[in-house]
PDB file of C-alpha atoms in Angstrom:
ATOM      1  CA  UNK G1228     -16.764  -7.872  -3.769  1.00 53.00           C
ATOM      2  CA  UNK G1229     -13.971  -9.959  -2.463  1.00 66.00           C
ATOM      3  CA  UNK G1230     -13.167  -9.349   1.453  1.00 94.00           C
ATOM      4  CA  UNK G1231      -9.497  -9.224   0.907  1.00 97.00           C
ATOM      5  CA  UNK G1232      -7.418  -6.649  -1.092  1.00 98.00           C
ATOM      6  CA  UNK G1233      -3.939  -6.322  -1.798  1.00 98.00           C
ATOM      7  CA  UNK G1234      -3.284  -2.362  -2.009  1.00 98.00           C
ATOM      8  CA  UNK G1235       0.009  -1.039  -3.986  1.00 98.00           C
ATOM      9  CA  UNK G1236       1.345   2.561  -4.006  1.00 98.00           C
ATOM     10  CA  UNK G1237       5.021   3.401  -4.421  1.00 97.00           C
ATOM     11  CA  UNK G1238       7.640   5.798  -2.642  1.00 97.00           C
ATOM     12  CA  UNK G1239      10.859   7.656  -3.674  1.00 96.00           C
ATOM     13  CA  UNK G1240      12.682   6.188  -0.923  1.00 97.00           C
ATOM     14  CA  UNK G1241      13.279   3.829   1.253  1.00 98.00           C
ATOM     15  CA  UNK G1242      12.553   5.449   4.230  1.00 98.00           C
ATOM     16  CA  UNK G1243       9.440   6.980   3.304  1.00 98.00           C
ATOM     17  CA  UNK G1244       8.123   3.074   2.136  1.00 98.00           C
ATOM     18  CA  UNK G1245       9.110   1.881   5.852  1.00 98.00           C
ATOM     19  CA  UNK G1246       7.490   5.125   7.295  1.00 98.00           C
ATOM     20  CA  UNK G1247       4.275   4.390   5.732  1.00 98.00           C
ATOM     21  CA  UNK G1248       4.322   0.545   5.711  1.00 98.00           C
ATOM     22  CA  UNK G1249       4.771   1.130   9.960  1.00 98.00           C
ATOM     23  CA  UNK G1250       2.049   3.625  10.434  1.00 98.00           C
ATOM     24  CA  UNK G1251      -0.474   2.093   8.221  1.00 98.00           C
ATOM     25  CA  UNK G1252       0.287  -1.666  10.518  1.00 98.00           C
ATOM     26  CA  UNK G1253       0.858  -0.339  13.694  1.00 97.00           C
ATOM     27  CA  UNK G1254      -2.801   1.460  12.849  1.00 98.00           C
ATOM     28  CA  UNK G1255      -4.138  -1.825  11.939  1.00 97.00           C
ATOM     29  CA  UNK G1256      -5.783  -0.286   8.776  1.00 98.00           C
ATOM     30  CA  UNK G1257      -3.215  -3.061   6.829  1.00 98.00           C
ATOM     31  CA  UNK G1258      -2.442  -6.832   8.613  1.00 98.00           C
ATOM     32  CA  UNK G1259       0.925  -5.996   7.034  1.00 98.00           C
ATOM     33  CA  UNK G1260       3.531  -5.077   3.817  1.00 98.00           C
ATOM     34  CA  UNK G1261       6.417  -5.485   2.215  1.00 98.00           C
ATOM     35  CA  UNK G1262       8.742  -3.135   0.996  1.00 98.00           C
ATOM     36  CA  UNK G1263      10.390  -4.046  -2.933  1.00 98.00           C
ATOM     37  CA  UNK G1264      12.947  -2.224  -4.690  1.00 96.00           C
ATOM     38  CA  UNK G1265      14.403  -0.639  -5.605  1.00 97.00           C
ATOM     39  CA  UNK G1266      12.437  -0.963  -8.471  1.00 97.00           C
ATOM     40  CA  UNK G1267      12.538   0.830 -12.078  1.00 97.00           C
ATOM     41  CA  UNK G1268       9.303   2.022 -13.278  1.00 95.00           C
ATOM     42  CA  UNK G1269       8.409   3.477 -16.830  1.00 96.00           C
ATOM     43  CA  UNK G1270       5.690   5.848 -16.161  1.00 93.00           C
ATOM     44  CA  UNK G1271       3.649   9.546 -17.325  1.00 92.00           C
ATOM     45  CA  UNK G1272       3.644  12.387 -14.789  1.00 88.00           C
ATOM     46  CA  UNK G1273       2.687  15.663 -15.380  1.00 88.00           C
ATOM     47  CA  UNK G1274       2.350  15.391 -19.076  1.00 94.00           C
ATOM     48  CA  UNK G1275       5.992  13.763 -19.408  1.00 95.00           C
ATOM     49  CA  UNK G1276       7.416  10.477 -19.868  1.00 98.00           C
ATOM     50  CA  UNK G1277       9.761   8.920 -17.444  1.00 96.00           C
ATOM     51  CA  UNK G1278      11.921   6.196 -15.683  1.00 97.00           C
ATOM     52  CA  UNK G1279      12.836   5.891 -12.058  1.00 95.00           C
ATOM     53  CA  UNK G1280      13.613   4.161  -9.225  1.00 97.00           C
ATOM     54  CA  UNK G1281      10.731   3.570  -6.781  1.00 97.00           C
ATOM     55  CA  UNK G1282       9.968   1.784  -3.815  1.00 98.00           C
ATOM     56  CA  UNK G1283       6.960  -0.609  -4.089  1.00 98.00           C
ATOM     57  CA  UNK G1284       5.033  -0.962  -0.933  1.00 98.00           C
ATOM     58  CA  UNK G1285       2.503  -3.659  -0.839  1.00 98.00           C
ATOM     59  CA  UNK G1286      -0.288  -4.043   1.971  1.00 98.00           C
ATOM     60  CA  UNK G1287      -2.459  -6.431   2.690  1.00 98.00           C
ATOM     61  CA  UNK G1288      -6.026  -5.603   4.366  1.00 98.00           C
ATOM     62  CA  UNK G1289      -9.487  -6.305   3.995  1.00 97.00           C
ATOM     63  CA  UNK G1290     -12.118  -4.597   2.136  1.00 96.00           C
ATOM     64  CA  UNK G1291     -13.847  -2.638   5.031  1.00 96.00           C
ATOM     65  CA  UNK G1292     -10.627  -0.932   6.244  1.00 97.00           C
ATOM     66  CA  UNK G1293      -9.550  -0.160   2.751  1.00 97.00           C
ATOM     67  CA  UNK G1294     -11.303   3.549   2.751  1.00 98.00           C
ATOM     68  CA  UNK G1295      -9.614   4.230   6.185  1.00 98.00           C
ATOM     69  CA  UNK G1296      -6.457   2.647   4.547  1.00 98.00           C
ATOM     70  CA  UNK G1297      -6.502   4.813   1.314  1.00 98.00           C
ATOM     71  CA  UNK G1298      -7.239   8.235   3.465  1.00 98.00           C
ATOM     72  CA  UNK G1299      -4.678   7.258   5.998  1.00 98.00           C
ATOM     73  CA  UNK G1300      -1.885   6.629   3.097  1.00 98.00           C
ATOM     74  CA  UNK G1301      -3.079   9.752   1.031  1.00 98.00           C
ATOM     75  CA  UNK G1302      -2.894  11.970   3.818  1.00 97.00           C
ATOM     76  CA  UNK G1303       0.717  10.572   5.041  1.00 97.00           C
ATOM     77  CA  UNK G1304       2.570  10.270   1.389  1.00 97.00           C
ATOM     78  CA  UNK G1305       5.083  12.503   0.153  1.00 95.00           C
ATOM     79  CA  UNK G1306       3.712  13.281  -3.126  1.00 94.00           C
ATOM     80  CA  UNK G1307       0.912  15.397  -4.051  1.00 92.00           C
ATOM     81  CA  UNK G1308      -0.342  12.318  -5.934  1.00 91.00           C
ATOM     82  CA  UNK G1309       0.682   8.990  -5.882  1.00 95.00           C
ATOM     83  CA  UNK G1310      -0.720   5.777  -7.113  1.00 94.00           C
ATOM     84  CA  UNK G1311      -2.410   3.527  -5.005  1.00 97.00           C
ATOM     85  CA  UNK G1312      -4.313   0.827  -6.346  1.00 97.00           C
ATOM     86  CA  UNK G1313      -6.179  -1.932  -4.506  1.00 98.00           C
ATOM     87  CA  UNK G1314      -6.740  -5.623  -6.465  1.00 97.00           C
ATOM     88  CA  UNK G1315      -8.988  -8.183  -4.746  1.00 97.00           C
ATOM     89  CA  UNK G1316      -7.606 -11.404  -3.146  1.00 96.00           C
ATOM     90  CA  UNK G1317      -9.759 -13.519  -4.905  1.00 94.00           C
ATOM     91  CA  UNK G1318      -8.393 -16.736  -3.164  1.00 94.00           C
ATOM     92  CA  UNK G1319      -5.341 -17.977  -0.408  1.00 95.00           C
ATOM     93  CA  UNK G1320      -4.555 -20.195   2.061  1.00 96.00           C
ATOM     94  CA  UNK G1321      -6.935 -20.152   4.912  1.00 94.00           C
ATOM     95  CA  UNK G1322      -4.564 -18.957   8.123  1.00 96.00           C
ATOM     96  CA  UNK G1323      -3.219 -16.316   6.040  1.00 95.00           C
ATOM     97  CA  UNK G1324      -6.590 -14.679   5.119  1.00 95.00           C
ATOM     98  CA  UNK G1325      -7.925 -15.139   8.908  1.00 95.00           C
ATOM     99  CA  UNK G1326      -4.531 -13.212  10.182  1.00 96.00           C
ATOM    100  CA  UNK G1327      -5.756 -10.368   7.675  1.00 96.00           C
ATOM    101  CA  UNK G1328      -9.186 -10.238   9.394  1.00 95.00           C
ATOM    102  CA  UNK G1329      -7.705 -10.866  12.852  1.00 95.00           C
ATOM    103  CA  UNK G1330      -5.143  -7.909  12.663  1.00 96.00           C
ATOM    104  CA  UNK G1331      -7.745  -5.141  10.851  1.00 96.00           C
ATOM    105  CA  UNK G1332     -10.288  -5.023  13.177  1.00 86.00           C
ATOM    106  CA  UNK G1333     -10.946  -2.318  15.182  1.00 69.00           C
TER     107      UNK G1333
END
């Protein structure tokens, strides 16, 4: 299992990307994210198709904190039930992955 992981999830607004981007870093359960978008996403929800605009939030964390990570963004997002995905980091310059570490631990 790789140590890194890049998790995803997406937002209606703006706002409510930055509100959970800030909480999820300043609880040091994600090194940090970015915020893009808007974006347009093609998508099934509740038995219908659709297309929107959506905020893509993307953190970066390791794989320990990503069960406190996933609770903490579950419990704080404003829909019943968003996506949120997690994909390994597989491979990246060395600094980078030692700032992930350095800013998830406890």
């Amino acid at each position: 299992m790789a140590d890194y992981l890049q998790v995803s999830t997406a937002t209606e607004t703006h706002a409510q990307a930055i509100a959970l981007a800030e909480s999820a870093v300043r609880a040091r359960l994600a090194a940090g994210a970015q915020i893009v978008g808007p974006v347009t996403s093609a998508f099934w929800h509740a038995g219908e198709f659709g297309i929107g605009e959506e905020y893509q939030l993307l953190l970066k964390t390791t794989t320990a904190r990503y069960p406190e990570l996933e609770a903490h963004l579950l419990e704080r997002h404003p829909w019943q039930n968003p996506e949120l995905c997690a994909v390994p980091i597989v491979t990246g310059a060395a600094a980078c992955l030692e700032w992930i570490g350095k800013f998830t631990s406890d």
